[in-house]
Coordinates of C-alpha atoms and ligand atoms in Angstrom, one line a residue:
M106 CA 17.6 41.6 -12.6
S107 CA 15.8 42.6 -9.4
S108 CA 13.8 40.0 -7.6
T109 CA 12.4 38.4 -10.7
A110 CA 13.3 34.9 -11.7
S111 CA 16.8 34.5 -13.1
R112 CA 17.8 34.2 -16.7
Q113 CA 21.0 32.6 -17.9
N114 CA 21.9 31.5 -21.4
G115 CA 18.3 31.9 -22.5
T116 CA 17.0 29.7 -19.7
W117 CA 14.3 31.0 -17.4
R118 CA 14.2 29.8 -13.8
N119 CA 11.8 30.3 -11.0
W120 CA 12.6 31.6 -7.5
G121 CA 12.5 28.2 -5.8
G122 CA 14.8 26.6 -8.4
T123 CA 12.2 23.9 -9.1
V124 CA 11.3 25.0 -12.7
S125 CA 13.3 26.0 -15.7
A126 CA 12.3 26.7 -19.3
R127 CA 13.9 27.7 -22.6
P128 CA 11.5 30.1 -24.4
A129 CA 11.9 30.5 -28.2
R130 CA 12.0 34.2 -27.7
E131 CA 11.4 36.9 -25.1
V132 CA 9.6 40.2 -25.4
T133 CA 9.3 43.1 -23.0
P134 CA 6.4 45.2 -24.3
A135 CA 6.1 48.8 -23.1
C136 CA 2.4 49.2 -23.8
V137 CA -0.8 47.3 -24.5
D138 CA -0.4 47.7 -28.3
E139 CA 3.1 46.2 -28.3
L140 CA 1.9 43.3 -26.2
A141 CA -1.1 42.6 -28.5
E142 CA 1.3 42.7 -31.5
A143 CA 3.6 40.2 -29.7
V144 CA 0.6 37.8 -29.3
R145 CA -0.4 38.2 -32.9
R146 CA 3.1 37.6 -34.1
A147 CA 3.4 34.5 -31.9
A148 CA 0.2 33.2 -33.6
E149 CA 1.7 33.8 -37.0
D150 CA 4.8 31.9 -36.0
G151 CA 2.8 29.1 -34.4
L152 CA 4.3 29.8 -31.0
R153 CA 2.6 29.6 -27.6
V154 CA 2.7 32.6 -25.3
K155 CA 3.2 33.0 -21.6
A156 CA 3.4 36.2 -19.5
V157 CA 5.5 35.8 -16.4
G158 CA 5.5 37.8 -13.2
S159 CA 8.5 37.6 -10.8
G160 CA 8.8 33.8 -11.0
H161 CA 7.7 33.1 -7.5
S162 CA 5.5 30.2 -8.3
F163 CA 6.8 26.8 -7.4
T164 CA 4.8 25.0 -10.1
S165 CA 5.5 25.3 -13.8
V166 CA 2.4 27.4 -14.3
A167 CA 4.6 30.2 -15.8
A168 CA 6.9 28.1 -18.0
T169 CA 6.9 28.3 -21.7
D170 CA 8.8 27.0 -24.8
G171 CA 7.2 29.7 -26.9
V172 CA 7.2 33.5 -26.4
L173 CA 7.9 34.7 -22.9
I174 CA 6.4 38.1 -22.1
R175 CA 8.3 39.9 -19.4
P176 CA 6.6 42.4 -17.2
Q177 CA 9.3 45.0 -16.5
L178 CA 8.1 47.8 -18.8
L179 CA 4.4 47.4 -18.0
T180 CA 4.5 49.0 -14.5
G181 CA 3.1 51.9 -12.5
I182 CA -0.2 53.3 -11.5
R183 CA -2.6 54.4 -14.3
T184 CA -5.4 56.1 -12.3
I185 CA -6.7 56.5 -8.8
D186 CA -10.4 57.1 -8.4
R187 CA -10.8 58.2 -4.8
E188 CA -14.6 58.5 -5.1
A189 CA -15.0 54.9 -6.3
G190 CA -12.2 53.7 -3.9
T191 CA -10.2 52.1 -6.7
V192 CA -6.7 52.2 -8.3
T193 CA -5.8 50.9 -11.7
V194 CA -2.3 49.6 -12.2
E195 CA -0.3 48.2 -15.0
A196 CA -0.2 44.4 -14.8
G197 CA 3.6 44.1 -14.3
T198 CA 3.7 46.3 -11.3
P199 CA 5.4 44.6 -8.3
L200 CA 3.2 44.5 -5.2
K201 CA 6.0 46.3 -3.4
R202 CA 5.8 49.2 -5.7
L203 CA 2.0 49.3 -5.5
N204 CA 2.0 49.2 -1.7
L205 CA 4.6 52.0 -1.5
A206 CA 2.7 54.2 -4.0
L207 CA -0.6 53.6 -2.3
A208 CA 0.9 54.5 1.1
R209 CA 2.2 57.8 -0.4
E210 CA -1.4 58.5 -1.5
G211 CA -2.8 57.6 1.9
L212 CA -4.4 54.4 0.6
S213 CA -4.0 50.6 1.0
L214 CA -5.2 47.2 -0.1
T215 CA -7.3 45.5 2.6
N216 CA -5.4 42.2 2.8
M217 CA -2.3 40.6 1.3
G218 CA 0.1 37.7 1.5
D219 CA 3.5 37.2 3.3
I220 CA 5.7 38.9 0.8
M221 CA 5.4 41.7 -1.9
E222 CA 8.0 40.7 -4.5
Q223 CA 5.4 39.3 -6.9
T224 CA 3.8 41.3 -9.7
V225 CA 0.1 42.2 -9.4
S226 CA -0.8 40.0 -12.3
G227 CA 1.4 37.1 -11.3
A228 CA 0.1 37.2 -7.7
T229 CA -3.5 37.3 -8.6
A230 CA -3.3 34.8 -11.5
T231 CA -2.6 31.9 -9.0
G232 CA -4.8 33.2 -6.1
T233 CA -2.2 34.6 -3.8
H234 CA -3.7 35.2 -0.4
G235 CA -2.9 36.2 3.2
T236 CA -5.1 35.4 6.1
G237 CA -8.5 36.9 6.8
R238 CA -11.8 36.4 8.6
D239 CA -13.8 38.8 6.4
S240 CA -11.3 39.8 3.6
G241 CA -10.1 37.4 1.0
S242 CA -7.2 37.0 -1.5
I243 CA -5.6 39.8 -3.5
A244 CA -7.7 38.7 -6.5
A245 CA -10.9 39.0 -4.4
Q246 CA -10.0 42.7 -4.2
I247 CA -10.1 43.2 -8.0
R248 CA -12.8 45.4 -9.4
G249 CA -11.8 45.3 -13.1
L250 CA -9.4 43.7 -15.5
E251 CA -8.0 44.5 -19.0
L252 CA -6.5 41.6 -20.9
V253 CA -5.2 40.8 -24.4
T254 CA -6.8 37.6 -25.7
A255 CA -5.6 35.0 -28.1
D256 CA -6.6 37.0 -31.2
G257 CA -4.7 40.0 -30.1
S258 CA -7.8 42.0 -29.1
V259 CA -8.2 43.9 -25.8
L260 CA -11.0 42.8 -23.5
T261 CA -12.2 44.6 -20.4
C262 CA -14.3 43.1 -17.7
S263 CA -15.9 43.9 -14.3
A264 CA -18.9 42.7 -12.3
T265 CA -21.1 44.5 -14.8
E266 CA -19.1 44.3 -18.1
N267 CA -18.4 40.8 -19.4
P268 CA -19.2 39.4 -15.9
E269 CA -18.6 35.8 -17.0
V270 CA -15.0 36.7 -17.9
F271 CA -14.6 38.7 -14.7
A272 CA -15.7 35.7 -12.6
A273 CA -12.9 33.6 -14.0
A274 CA -10.1 35.9 -15.1
R275 CA -9.4 37.3 -11.7
I276 CA -7.6 34.0 -11.0
G277 CA -7.0 33.1 -14.6
L278 CA -3.8 30.9 -14.3
G279 CA -2.6 32.8 -17.4
A280 CA -4.9 30.6 -19.4
L281 CA -7.4 33.2 -20.6
G282 CA -5.2 35.9 -21.9
V283 CA -2.4 38.3 -20.9
V284 CA -3.6 40.7 -18.3
T285 CA -2.5 44.3 -19.0
A286 CA -4.1 46.3 -16.2
I287 CA -5.9 45.6 -12.9
T288 CA -8.3 47.8 -11.0
F289 CA -8.2 47.1 -7.3
A290 CA -10.5 48.2 -4.5
V291 CA -8.5 50.3 -2.0
E292 CA -9.3 52.1 1.2
P293 CA -7.9 54.9 3.2
V294 CA -4.7 53.6 4.8
F295 CA -5.3 52.2 8.3
L296 CA -3.3 50.8 11.2
L297 CA -3.1 47.2 12.2
H298 CA -2.2 46.1 15.7
A299 CA -0.1 43.0 15.5
R300 CA 0.2 40.6 18.4
E301 CA 2.6 37.7 17.9
E302 CA 3.1 35.1 20.6
P303 CA 4.0 31.5 21.0
M304 CA 1.2 29.1 22.0
P305 CA 1.0 25.3 22.5
L306 CA -0.5 23.5 19.5
D307 CA -3.2 21.9 21.6
R308 CA -4.4 25.2 22.8
V309 CA -4.4 26.7 19.3
L310 CA -6.4 23.7 17.9
A311 CA -8.8 23.6 20.9
G312 CA -9.4 27.4 20.6
F313 CA -9.1 27.7 16.8
D314 CA -12.8 28.8 16.2
E315 CA -12.5 31.5 18.8
L316 CA -9.1 32.7 17.7
W317 CA -10.5 32.9 14.1
A318 CA -13.7 34.6 15.2
E319 CA -12.1 37.1 17.5
N320 CA -9.5 38.4 15.0
E321 CA -9.6 40.0 11.6
H322 CA -6.5 38.2 10.6
F323 CA -5.4 35.1 12.5
E324 CA -2.6 32.7 11.5
F325 CA -0.1 30.4 13.1
Y326 CA 3.0 28.5 12.4
W327 CA 3.4 25.0 13.9
F328 CA 6.9 23.6 14.2
P329 CA 7.0 19.9 13.2
H330 CA 8.5 17.6 15.9
T331 CA 7.3 20.0 18.6
D332 CA 4.0 20.9 20.3
S333 CA 4.8 24.6 19.8
T334 CA 3.3 27.3 17.5
N335 CA 3.8 31.0 16.9
T336 CA 0.5 32.8 16.6
K337 CA -0.2 36.1 14.8
R338 CA -3.3 38.2 15.4
N339 CA -3.7 41.4 13.4
N340 CA -6.6 43.7 14.1
R341 CA -7.4 47.3 13.0
S342 CA -6.4 49.9 15.5
A343 CA -7.1 53.5 16.2
G344 CA -3.4 53.9 16.9
P345 CA -1.0 55.3 17.9
E346 CA 1.4 54.0 15.3
R347 CA 4.1 51.9 17.1
P348 CA 6.3 50.2 14.5
V349 CA 8.8 47.5 15.4
G350 CA 12.0 49.3 16.4
R351 CA 14.7 49.3 13.8
L352 CA 17.1 47.1 15.9
A353 CA 14.3 44.8 17.2
G354 CA 13.0 44.5 13.6
W355 CA 16.4 43.6 12.2
Y356 CA 17.0 41.1 15.0
E357 CA 13.7 39.3 14.7
D358 CA 12.9 39.6 10.9
E359 CA 16.4 39.5 9.5
F360 CA 18.8 37.9 11.9
L361 CA 16.5 35.2 13.5
S362 CA 13.9 34.7 10.7
N363 CA 16.4 34.7 7.9
G364 CA 20.1 34.6 9.0
V365 CA 19.9 32.1 11.9
F366 CA 17.1 30.2 10.3
Q367 CA 19.2 29.8 7.1
A368 CA 22.1 28.5 9.2
A369 CA 19.8 26.1 11.1
N370 CA 18.5 24.7 7.8
W371 CA 22.1 24.2 6.6
V372 CA 22.8 22.2 9.7
G373 CA 19.5 20.3 9.3
R374 CA 20.3 19.5 5.7
A375 CA 23.7 18.1 6.6
V376 CA 22.5 16.3 9.8
P377 CA 18.8 15.5 9.5
A378 CA 18.8 13.8 12.9
A379 CA 19.5 17.2 14.5
I380 CA 16.3 18.7 13.1
P381 CA 13.9 17.9 16.0
A382 CA 16.3 19.6 18.4
I383 CA 16.7 22.6 16.0
A384 CA 12.9 22.8 15.6
R385 CA 12.5 23.0 19.4
I386 CA 15.1 25.8 19.5
S387 CA 13.5 27.6 16.5
S388 CA 10.0 27.4 18.1
R389 CA 11.3 29.2 21.1
A390 CA 13.6 31.7 19.4
L391 CA 10.9 34.3 18.5
S392 CA 9.5 36.0 21.5
A393 CA 6.1 37.6 22.0
R394 CA 5.8 41.1 20.6
T395 CA 3.2 43.7 19.7
Y396 CA 3.4 46.6 17.3
T397 CA 1.1 48.8 15.3
D398 CA 1.8 49.9 11.7
I399 CA 0.3 50.3 8.3
P400 CA -1.0 47.2 6.6
Y401 CA 1.9 46.2 4.3
K402 CA 4.4 46.6 7.0
V403 CA 2.4 44.2 9.2
F404 CA 1.4 41.6 6.6
T405 CA 4.6 41.3 4.7
S406 CA 8.2 40.5 5.7
P407 CA 11.4 39.5 3.8
R408 CA 11.8 35.8 2.9
R409 CA 15.4 35.2 2.0
V410 CA 15.8 31.5 3.0
R411 CA 14.9 29.6 -0.2
F412 CA 12.4 26.8 0.1
V413 CA 9.9 24.7 -1.8
E414 CA 6.2 24.8 -0.8
M415 CA 2.9 22.9 -1.1
E416 CA -0.3 24.5 0.2
Y417 CA -3.9 23.3 0.2
A418 CA -7.1 24.9 1.0
V419 CA -9.5 22.7 3.0
P420 CA -13.0 23.6 4.2
R421 CA -12.5 25.8 7.3
E422 CA -14.4 23.4 9.5
A423 CA -12.0 20.6 8.6
V424 CA -8.8 22.5 9.5
V425 CA -8.3 21.1 13.0
D426 CA -8.8 17.5 12.0
T427 CA -6.6 18.0 8.9
L428 CA -3.8 19.4 11.1
R429 CA -4.1 16.7 13.7
E430 CA -3.8 14.1 10.9
L431 CA -0.8 15.9 9.4
K432 CA 0.9 15.9 12.8
A433 CA 0.1 12.2 13.4
M434 CA 1.6 11.5 10.0
V435 CA 4.8 13.4 10.8
D436 CA 5.1 11.9 14.2
R437 CA 4.9 8.3 13.0
S438 CA 7.2 8.8 10.0
P439 CA 11.0 9.0 9.7
L440 CA 10.6 12.5 8.1
R441 CA 12.7 15.3 9.4
I442 CA 11.2 18.7 8.7
S443 CA 13.0 21.9 9.6
F444 CA 10.4 24.4 8.2
P445 CA 7.2 25.4 10.1
V446 CA 3.7 24.6 8.8
E447 CA 1.7 27.8 8.1
V448 CA -2.1 27.9 8.7
R449 CA -4.3 30.8 7.4
T450 CA -7.9 31.3 6.5
A451 CA -10.1 33.1 3.9
P452 CA -13.8 33.7 3.6
A453 CA -15.7 32.1 0.6
D454 CA -15.4 34.2 -2.6
D455 CA -17.1 34.2 -6.0
I456 CA -14.1 33.6 -8.3
T457 CA -14.5 30.4 -10.4
L458 CA -11.2 28.8 -9.6
S459 CA -10.3 30.5 -6.4
T460 CA -9.2 28.0 -3.7
A461 CA -11.9 29.7 -1.6
S462 CA -14.5 29.6 -4.4
G463 CA -17.9 29.2 -2.7
R464 CA -16.4 27.8 0.5
D465 CA -15.0 29.3 3.8
S466 CA -11.5 28.0 3.7
A467 CA -8.4 27.3 5.7
Y468 CA -4.9 27.0 4.2
I469 CA -2.3 24.6 5.4
A470 CA 1.2 25.1 3.9
V471 CA 4.1 22.7 4.2
H472 CA 7.7 23.7 3.3
M473 CA 11.1 22.2 2.8
F474 CA 14.4 23.9 2.7
R475 CA 15.7 24.2 -0.9
G476 CA 18.0 21.3 -1.8
T477 CA 16.4 18.9 0.7
P478 CA 14.3 16.0 -0.8
Y479 CA 10.7 17.1 -0.3
Q480 CA 8.7 14.4 -2.3
A481 CA 8.1 12.0 0.6
Y482 CA 6.8 14.7 2.9
F483 CA 4.7 16.4 0.3
T484 CA 3.2 13.1 -1.0
A485 CA 2.2 12.1 2.5
A486 CA 0.9 15.6 3.3
E487 CA -1.0 15.7 0.0
R488 CA -2.8 12.5 0.9
V489 CA -4.0 14.1 4.1
F490 CA -5.2 17.2 2.3
T491 CA -7.0 15.5 -0.5
A492 CA -8.9 13.3 2.0
H493 CA -10.5 16.6 3.0
E494 CA -11.4 17.7 -0.6
G495 CA -8.3 20.0 -0.5
R496 CA -7.7 22.4 -3.3
P497 CA -4.1 23.0 -4.1
H498 CA -2.6 26.5 -4.5
W499 CA -2.2 27.0 -8.2
G500 CA 1.4 28.3 -7.7
K501 CA 2.6 25.8 -5.2
V502 CA 3.8 22.2 -5.7
H503 CA 1.0 19.6 -6.1
T504 CA 0.3 16.6 -8.3
R505 CA -3.5 17.0 -9.0
D506 CA -4.9 16.8 -12.5
A507 CA -8.1 18.0 -14.2
E508 CA -10.0 15.0 -13.2
Y509 CA -9.5 15.6 -9.5
L510 CA -9.8 19.4 -9.7
S511 CA -13.1 19.1 -11.6
R512 CA -14.5 17.3 -8.5
V513 CA -13.4 19.8 -5.9
Y514 CA -14.3 22.9 -8.0
P515 CA -18.1 23.0 -8.6
R516 CA -17.5 25.7 -11.3
F517 CA -14.6 24.0 -13.1
A518 CA -16.5 23.4 -16.3
E519 CA -17.5 27.1 -16.4
F520 CA -13.8 28.0 -16.5
T521 CA -12.9 25.5 -19.2
A522 CA -15.9 26.5 -21.3
L523 CA -14.7 30.1 -21.2
R524 CA -11.1 29.0 -22.0
N525 CA -12.5 27.1 -25.1
R526 CA -14.2 30.3 -26.2
L527 CA -11.3 32.7 -25.5
D528 CA -8.4 30.5 -26.4
P529 CA -9.6 27.7 -28.7
D530 CA -6.0 27.1 -30.1
R531 CA -4.4 27.1 -26.6
R532 CA -2.1 30.0 -27.5
F533 CA -1.7 30.5 -23.7
G534 CA -1.3 26.8 -23.0
N535 CA 1.6 25.0 -21.4
D536 CA 2.2 21.5 -19.9
Y537 CA 1.0 22.6 -16.5
L538 CA -2.3 24.0 -17.8
R539 CA -2.8 20.8 -19.8
R540 CA -2.5 18.8 -16.7
V541 CA -4.7 20.9 -14.4
L542 CA -7.3 22.1 -17.0
G543 CA -7.2 19.3 -19.6
P544 CA -6.3 19.5 -23.3
Ligands
FAD1393 C1 8.9 33.5 -0.8 C2 7.5 33.2 -1.3 C3 6.4 33.7 -0.6 C4 5.1 33.5 -1.0 N1 4.1 33.9 -0.2 C5 2.8 33.6 -0.6 C6 1.7 34.0 0.3 O1 1.9 34.5 1.3 N2 0.5 33.6 -0.2 C7 0.2 33.0 -1.3 O2 -0.9 32.7 -1.6 N3 1.3 32.7 -2.2 C8 2.5 33.0 -1.8 N4 3.5 32.6 -2.7 C9 3.2 32.1 -4.0 C10 3.2 33.3 -5.0 O3 2.5 34.4 -4.5 C11 2.4 32.9 -6.3 O4 3.0 31.7 -6.8 C12 2.4 34.0 -7.3 O5 1.6 33.5 -8.4 C13 3.8 34.4 -7.8 O6 3.6 35.7 -8.5 P1 4.7 36.1 -9.6 O7 4.6 37.5 -9.9 O8 6.0 35.6 -9.2 O9 4.1 35.3 -10.9 P2 4.8 34.0 -11.7 O10 5.1 32.9 -10.7 O11 5.9 34.5 -12.6 O12 3.5 33.6 -12.6 C14 2.4 33.1 -12.0 C15 1.3 32.9 -13.0 O13 0.8 34.2 -13.4 C16 0.7 34.3 -14.8 N5 0.9 35.7 -15.2 C17 1.9 36.6 -14.8 N6 1.7 37.7 -15.4 C18 0.6 37.6 -16.1 C19 -0.1 38.5 -17.0 N7 0.3 39.8 -17.2 N8 -1.3 38.0 -17.6 C20 -1.7 36.8 -17.4 N9 -1.0 35.9 -16.6 C21 0.1 36.3 -16.0 C22 1.9 33.4 -15.2 O14 1.7 33.0 -16.6 C23 1.7 32.3 -14.3 O15 0.6 31.5 -14.8 C24 4.9 32.8 -2.3 C25 5.9 32.4 -3.1 C26 7.2 32.6 -2.6 C27 8.4 32.2 -3.5

């Protein structure tokens, strides 16, 4: 199996190794009719249903004990409408395949996250995002959706057709139905000029508002136990195209960011006391660089070092305080953290359960190397994030429940009312949805 989650002896496992499940059966439908039939048969057998993407969520959002619907045969581009600036893709299409196909057609998504292994439906279902001043998550680029609902019927929605479904189903957590096709807004492919450079944390925090305002896509990584960050500024460029050289790209993106980083994490796991020294070296390892390339080659890079992640969205104006509190917490704790903290932004959007719903947001993500105890760090970080009305990424580790989430999402009840209407018997339910949405 390619990059999708692993399967052994009937057990499904996610990428991070944090979740496993034993579905009663698996189906791999090749068309919408087959998928609808699988949902109807599950209902006859009294089984719950869950479509999975590539298993890149750290939470058990995709886990099921019922019928597991695999995406592999529901892939590819259905139509491109150049006049409308849209592309319609089958829901199981990996983002990588979409990006390559769009580039061949001279088109691109506007914004995306750090990797492109996820399927389009899996990525959007949990609100996967990159960083942007004006452009939001991948789901915010959706213009239309087709889904199979609990009774096995096909429902389509857009801003003008079933708008109340469209408002919620773009980030549907798999709770409203099985998405079968997604129509994305696309634009003629463009070039991004990338500028990556180390910067002291104090300078980044003091200048955060300017760095955000002056760049279309600003983000940074802070290395715990140090005062250092790596900053990334991506802005549209008239060219010329100047990709990272093959050797330099291999050295920075494979050798340092994956190979050496993996080895450093092994050492850190064996000797936690060495982590602050390793962090100081890591923070200096990547040098400043600039390059200009098409969007997906700038936004995404390979992530081979396995980790566990928690990420919260806080109001953008709270990000500097939140980060200072996170740093103070790490500094006074015995924690040893070998993974950098990633900080990104998104403008407010109009999706019911988007982490950026109705609020300009900043994301703070904490990571731990796989196999290292992460609970103490994540618990302490979560306390900092929730003090700022943080909203957890739906696909990343968190401990929030429906009671908390209904307080930080003003439109929470709108989502659950729609869920009651579309899936009254909770055909698409699982333990995770019960916790975050209620029974
Ligand atoms: C290395 C790595 C890097 C990451 N980088 C980022 C990042 O930069 N930004 C970010 O925001 N997140 C990031 N994530 C998180 C990841 O993008 C999300 O967890 C995403 O949901 C995973 O997509 P997937 O295809 O693996 O879906 P899965 O994890 O398999 O499923 C996620 C959800 O989608 C639902 N789903 C899947 N297919 C369908 C369908 N057809 N219909 C209805 N529901 C469906 C599932 O039921 C489940 O609820 C990263 C994760 C990893 C492991």
